[in-house]
mmCIF file of C-alpha atoms in Angstrom:
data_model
loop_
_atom_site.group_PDB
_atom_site.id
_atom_site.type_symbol
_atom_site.label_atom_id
_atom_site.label_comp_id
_atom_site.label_asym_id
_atom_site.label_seq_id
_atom_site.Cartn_x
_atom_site.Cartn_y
_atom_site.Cartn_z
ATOM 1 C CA UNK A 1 2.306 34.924 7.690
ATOM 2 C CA UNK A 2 4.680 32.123 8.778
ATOM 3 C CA UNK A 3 4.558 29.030 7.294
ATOM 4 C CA UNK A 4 2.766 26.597 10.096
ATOM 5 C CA UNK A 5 4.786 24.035 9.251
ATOM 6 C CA UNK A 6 8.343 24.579 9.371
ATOM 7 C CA UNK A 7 10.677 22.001 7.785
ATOM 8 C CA UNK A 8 11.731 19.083 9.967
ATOM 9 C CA UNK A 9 14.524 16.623 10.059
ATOM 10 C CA UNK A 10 13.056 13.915 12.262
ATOM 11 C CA UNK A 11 12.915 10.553 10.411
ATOM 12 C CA UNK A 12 8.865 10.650 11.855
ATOM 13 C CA UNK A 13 8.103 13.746 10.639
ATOM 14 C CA UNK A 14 9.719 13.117 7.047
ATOM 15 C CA UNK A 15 7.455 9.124 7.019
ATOM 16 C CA UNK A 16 4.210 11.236 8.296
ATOM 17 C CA UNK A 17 4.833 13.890 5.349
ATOM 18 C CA UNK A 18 5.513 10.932 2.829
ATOM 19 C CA UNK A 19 2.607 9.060 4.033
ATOM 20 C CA UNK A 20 -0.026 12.394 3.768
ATOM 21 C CA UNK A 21 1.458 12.891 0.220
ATOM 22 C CA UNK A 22 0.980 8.865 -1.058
ATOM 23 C CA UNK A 23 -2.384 8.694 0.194
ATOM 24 C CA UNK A 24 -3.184 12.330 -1.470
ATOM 25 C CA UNK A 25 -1.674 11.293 -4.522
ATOM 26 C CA UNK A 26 -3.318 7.764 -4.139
ATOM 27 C CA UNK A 27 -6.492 10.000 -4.478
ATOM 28 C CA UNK A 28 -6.438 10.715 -7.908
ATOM 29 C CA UNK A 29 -5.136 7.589 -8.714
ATOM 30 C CA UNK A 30 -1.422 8.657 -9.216
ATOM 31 C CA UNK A 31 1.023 5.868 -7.234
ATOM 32 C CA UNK A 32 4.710 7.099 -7.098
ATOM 33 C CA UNK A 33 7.200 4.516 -5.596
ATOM 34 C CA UNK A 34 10.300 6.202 -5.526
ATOM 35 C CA UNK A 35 8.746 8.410 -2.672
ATOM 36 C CA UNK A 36 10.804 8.592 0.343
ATOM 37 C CA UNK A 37 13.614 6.781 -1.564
ATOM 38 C CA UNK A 38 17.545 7.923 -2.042
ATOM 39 C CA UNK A 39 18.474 7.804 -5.699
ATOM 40 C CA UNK A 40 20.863 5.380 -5.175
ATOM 41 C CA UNK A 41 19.114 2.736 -3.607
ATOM 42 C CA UNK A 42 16.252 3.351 -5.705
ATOM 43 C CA UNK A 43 17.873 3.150 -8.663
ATOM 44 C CA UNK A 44 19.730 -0.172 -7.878
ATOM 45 C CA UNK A 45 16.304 -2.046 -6.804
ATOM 46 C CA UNK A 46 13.546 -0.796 -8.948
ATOM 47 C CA UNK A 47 13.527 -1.954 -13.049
ATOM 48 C CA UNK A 48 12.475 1.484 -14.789
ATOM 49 C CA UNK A 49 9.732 1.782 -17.144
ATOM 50 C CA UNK A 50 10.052 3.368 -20.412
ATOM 51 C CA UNK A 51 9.440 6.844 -20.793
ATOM 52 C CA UNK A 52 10.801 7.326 -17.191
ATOM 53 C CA UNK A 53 9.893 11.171 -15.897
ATOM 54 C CA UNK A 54 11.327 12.209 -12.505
ATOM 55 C CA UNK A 55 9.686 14.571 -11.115
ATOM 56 C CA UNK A 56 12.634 14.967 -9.015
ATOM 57 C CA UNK A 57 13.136 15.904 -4.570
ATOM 58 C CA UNK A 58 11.622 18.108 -2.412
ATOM 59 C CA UNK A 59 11.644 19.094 1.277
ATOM 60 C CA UNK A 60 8.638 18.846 3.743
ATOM 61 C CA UNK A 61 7.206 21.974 3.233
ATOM 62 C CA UNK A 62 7.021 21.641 -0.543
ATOM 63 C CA UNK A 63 5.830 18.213 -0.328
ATOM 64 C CA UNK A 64 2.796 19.679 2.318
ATOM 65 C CA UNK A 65 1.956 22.378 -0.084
ATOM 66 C CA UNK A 66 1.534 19.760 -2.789
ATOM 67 C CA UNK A 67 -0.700 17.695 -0.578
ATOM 68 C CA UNK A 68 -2.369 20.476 0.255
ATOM 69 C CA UNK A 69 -3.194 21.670 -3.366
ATOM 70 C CA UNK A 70 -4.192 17.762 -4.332
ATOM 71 C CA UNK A 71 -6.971 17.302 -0.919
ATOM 72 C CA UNK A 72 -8.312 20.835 -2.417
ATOM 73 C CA UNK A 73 -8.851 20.229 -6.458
ATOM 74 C CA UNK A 74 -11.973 18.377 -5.976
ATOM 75 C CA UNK A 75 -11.061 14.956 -5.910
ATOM 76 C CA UNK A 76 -9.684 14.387 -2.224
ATOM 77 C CA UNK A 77 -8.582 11.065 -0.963
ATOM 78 C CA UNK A 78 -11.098 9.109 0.239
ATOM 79 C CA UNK A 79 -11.555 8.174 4.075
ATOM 80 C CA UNK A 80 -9.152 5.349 5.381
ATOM 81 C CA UNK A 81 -11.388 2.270 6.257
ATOM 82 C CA UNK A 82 -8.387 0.214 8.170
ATOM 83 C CA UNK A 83 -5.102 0.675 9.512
ATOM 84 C CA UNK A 84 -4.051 -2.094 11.372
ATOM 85 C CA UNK A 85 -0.200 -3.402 12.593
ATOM 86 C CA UNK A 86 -0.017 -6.572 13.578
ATOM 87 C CA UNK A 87 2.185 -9.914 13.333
ATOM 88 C CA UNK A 88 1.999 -11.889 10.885
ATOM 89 C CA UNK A 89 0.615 -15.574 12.161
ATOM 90 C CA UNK A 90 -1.953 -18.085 11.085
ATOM 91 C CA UNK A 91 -3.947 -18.006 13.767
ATOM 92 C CA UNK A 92 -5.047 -14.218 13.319
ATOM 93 C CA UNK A 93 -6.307 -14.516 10.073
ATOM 94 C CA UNK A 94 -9.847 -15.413 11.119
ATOM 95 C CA UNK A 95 -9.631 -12.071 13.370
ATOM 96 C CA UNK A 96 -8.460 -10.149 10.256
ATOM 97 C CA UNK A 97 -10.670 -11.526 8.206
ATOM 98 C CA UNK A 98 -13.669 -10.233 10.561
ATOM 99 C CA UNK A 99 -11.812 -7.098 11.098
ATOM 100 C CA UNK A 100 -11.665 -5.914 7.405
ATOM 101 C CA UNK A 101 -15.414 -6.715 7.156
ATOM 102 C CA UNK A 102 -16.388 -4.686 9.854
ATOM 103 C CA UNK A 103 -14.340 -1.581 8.789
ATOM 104 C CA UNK A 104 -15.546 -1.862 5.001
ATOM 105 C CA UNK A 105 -18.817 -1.528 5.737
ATOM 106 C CA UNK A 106 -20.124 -4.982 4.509
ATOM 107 C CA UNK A 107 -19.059 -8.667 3.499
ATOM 108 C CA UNK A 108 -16.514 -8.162 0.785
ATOM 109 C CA UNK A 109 -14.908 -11.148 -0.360
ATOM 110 C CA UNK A 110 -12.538 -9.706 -2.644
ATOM 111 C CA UNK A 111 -10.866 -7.528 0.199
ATOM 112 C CA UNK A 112 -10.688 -10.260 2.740
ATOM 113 C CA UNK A 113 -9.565 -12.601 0.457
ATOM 114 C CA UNK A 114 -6.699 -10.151 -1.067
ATOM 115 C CA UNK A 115 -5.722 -9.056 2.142
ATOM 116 C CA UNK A 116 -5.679 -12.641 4.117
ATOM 117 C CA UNK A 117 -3.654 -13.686 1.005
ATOM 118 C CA UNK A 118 -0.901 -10.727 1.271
ATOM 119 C CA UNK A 119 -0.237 -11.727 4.874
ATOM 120 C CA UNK A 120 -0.093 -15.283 4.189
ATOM 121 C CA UNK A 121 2.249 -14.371 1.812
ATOM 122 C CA UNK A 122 4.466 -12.839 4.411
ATOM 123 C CA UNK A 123 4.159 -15.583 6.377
ATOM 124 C CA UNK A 124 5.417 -18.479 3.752
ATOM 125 C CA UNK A 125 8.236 -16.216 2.488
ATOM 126 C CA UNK A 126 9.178 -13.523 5.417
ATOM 127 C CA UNK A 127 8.914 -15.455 8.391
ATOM 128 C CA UNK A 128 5.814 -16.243 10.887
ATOM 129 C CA UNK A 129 5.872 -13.108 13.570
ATOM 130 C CA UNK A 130 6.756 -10.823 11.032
ATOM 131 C CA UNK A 131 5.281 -7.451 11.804
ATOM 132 C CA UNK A 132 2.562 -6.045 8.611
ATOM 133 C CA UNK A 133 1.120 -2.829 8.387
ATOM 134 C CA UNK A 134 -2.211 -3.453 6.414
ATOM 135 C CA UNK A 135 -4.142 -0.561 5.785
ATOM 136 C CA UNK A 136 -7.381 -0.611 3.409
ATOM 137 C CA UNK A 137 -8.610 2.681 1.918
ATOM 138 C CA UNK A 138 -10.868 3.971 -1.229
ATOM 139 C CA UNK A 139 -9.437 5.716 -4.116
ATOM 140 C CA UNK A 140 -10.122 7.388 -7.167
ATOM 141 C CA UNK A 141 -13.589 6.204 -9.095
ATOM 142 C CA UNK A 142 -14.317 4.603 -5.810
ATOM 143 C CA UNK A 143 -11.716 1.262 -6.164
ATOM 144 C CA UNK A 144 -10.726 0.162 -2.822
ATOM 145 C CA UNK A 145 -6.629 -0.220 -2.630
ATOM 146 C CA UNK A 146 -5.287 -2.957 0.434
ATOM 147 C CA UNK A 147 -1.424 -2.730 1.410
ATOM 148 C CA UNK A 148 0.375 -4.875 3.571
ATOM 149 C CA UNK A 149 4.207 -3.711 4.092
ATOM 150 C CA UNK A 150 6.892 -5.617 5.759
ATOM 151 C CA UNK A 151 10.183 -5.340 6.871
ATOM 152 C CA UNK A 152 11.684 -7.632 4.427
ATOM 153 C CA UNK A 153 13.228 -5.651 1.221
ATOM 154 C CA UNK A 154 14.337 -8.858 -0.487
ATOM 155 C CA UNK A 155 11.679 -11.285 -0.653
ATOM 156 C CA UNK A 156 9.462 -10.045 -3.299
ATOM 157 C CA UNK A 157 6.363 -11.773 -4.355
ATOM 158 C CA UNK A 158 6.062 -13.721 -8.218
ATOM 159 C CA UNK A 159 3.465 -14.812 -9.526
ATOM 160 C CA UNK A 160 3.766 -18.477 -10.522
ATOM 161 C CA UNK A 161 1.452 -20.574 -12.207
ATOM 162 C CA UNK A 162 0.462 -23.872 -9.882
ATOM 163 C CA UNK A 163 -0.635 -26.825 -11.287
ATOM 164 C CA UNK A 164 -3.816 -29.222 -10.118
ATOM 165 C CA UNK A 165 -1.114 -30.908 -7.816
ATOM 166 C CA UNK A 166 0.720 -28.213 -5.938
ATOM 167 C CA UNK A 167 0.233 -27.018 -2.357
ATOM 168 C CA UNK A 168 1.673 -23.560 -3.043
ATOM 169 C CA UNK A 169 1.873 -20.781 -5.496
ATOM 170 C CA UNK A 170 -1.661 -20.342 -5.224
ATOM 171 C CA UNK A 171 -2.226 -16.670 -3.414
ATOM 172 C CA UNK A 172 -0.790 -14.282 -5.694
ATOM 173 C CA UNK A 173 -2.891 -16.286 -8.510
ATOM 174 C CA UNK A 174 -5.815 -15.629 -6.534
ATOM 175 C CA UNK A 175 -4.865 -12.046 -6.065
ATOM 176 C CA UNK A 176 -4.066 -11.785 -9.754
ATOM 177 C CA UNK A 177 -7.478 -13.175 -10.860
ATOM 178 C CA UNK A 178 -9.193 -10.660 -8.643
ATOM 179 C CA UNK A 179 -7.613 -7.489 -8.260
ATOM 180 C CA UNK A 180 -7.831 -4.606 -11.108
ATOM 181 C CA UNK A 181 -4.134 -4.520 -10.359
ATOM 182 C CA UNK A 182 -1.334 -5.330 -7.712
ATOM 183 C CA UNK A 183 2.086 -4.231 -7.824
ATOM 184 C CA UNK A 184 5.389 -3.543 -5.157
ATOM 185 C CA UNK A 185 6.484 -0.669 -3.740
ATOM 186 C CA UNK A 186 10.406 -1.263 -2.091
ATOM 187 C CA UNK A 187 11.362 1.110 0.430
ATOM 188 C CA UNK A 188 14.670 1.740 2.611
ATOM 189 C CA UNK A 189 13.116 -0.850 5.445
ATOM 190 C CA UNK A 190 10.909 -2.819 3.658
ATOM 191 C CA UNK A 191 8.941 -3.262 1.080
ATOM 192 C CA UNK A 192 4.615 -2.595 0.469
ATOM 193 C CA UNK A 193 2.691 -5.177 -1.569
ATOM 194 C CA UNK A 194 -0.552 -3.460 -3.042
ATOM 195 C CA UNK A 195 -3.498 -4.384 -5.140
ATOM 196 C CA UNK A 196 -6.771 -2.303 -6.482
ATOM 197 C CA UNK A 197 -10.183 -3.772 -6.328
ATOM 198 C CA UNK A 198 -13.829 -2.636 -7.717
ATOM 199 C CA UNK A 199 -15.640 -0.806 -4.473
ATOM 200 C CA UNK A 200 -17.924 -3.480 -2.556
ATOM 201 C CA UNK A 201 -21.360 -2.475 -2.010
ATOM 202 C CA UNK A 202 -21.530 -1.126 1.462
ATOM 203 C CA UNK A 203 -24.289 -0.373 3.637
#
């Protein structure tokens, strides 16, 4: 039988592909960052850990068949509960705020407050208008993973420790304080900030 998905070359196809496989992989709790990256590039912008393993490139049909095999081994990616592009401005935070409540199910401070703080953060060191993808989502042992991705490949958030008397510095503490754990993902046009949470109790 012929393979229903031939192989592609269209720079959609290859991001749909990529983003099946990351949020298949995100399933079973397995985050690989170099996805959808050339060597070169990724090499020059991403520190390696030790005990590096690359697991090296594949095409679009063997990266389907591997998606494929990961949705059917019993621990499938849970459902997507938001996937939202917007700009990046002050005044739609309350709007966000309401909209990531509605789609988790319940009030969830944790989420809003992660995900209202990963915009702002755009917004103080990307530029107000910037266009975010934020998409919210449940993975393995039921955490709930937010991700807000820009367009800006440089400007990559640090954590810094404010004092009683600064006005800023304060969102990626928060983050820090309530997330299981947050981290970066740099791609060729832009760059995902990401942090895991405990699941909220929904209704």
């Amino acid at each position: 039988m012929p393979d229903r998905h031939p192989p592609t070359r269209t720079a959609a196809d290859l991001d749909g592909c990529v983003e099946d496989l990351r949020a298949a992989l995100a399933g079973h709790d397995i985050t690989l960052p170099s996805l959808r990256l050339d060597l070169p590039t990724f090499a020059g912008a991403y520190a390696l850990p030790v005990g590096l393993v690359a697991l090296g490139n594949c095409n679009t049909v063997t990266a389907r068949k591997l998606t494929a095999v990961l949705k059917e081994s019993g621990r499938a990616p849970n459902p997507l509960l938001l996937d939202l592009d917007l700009l990046a401005v002050p005044m739609a935070m309350p709007s966000l705020r309401l909209t990531v409540r509605r789609h988790v199910g319940a009030p969830c401070a944790d989420v809003e407050l992660c995900v209202t703080e990963l915009v702002a953060n755009v917004i103080r060191h990307v530029g107000e208008g910037a266009p975010v993808r934020v998409r919210v989502f449940r993975v393995f042992d039921g955490r709930i993973r937010v991700e807000v991705t820009d367009p800006n490949t440089r400007a990559l958030p640090v954590l810094l420790h404010a004092t009683g008397d600064d006005e800023a510095g304060r969102g990626l503490a928060l983050l820090d304080a309530v997330a299981l754990r947050w981290g970066v993902e740099q791609g060729e046009t832009g760059k995902t900030v990401w942090c895991e949470l405990d699941e909220c109790v929904v209704a």
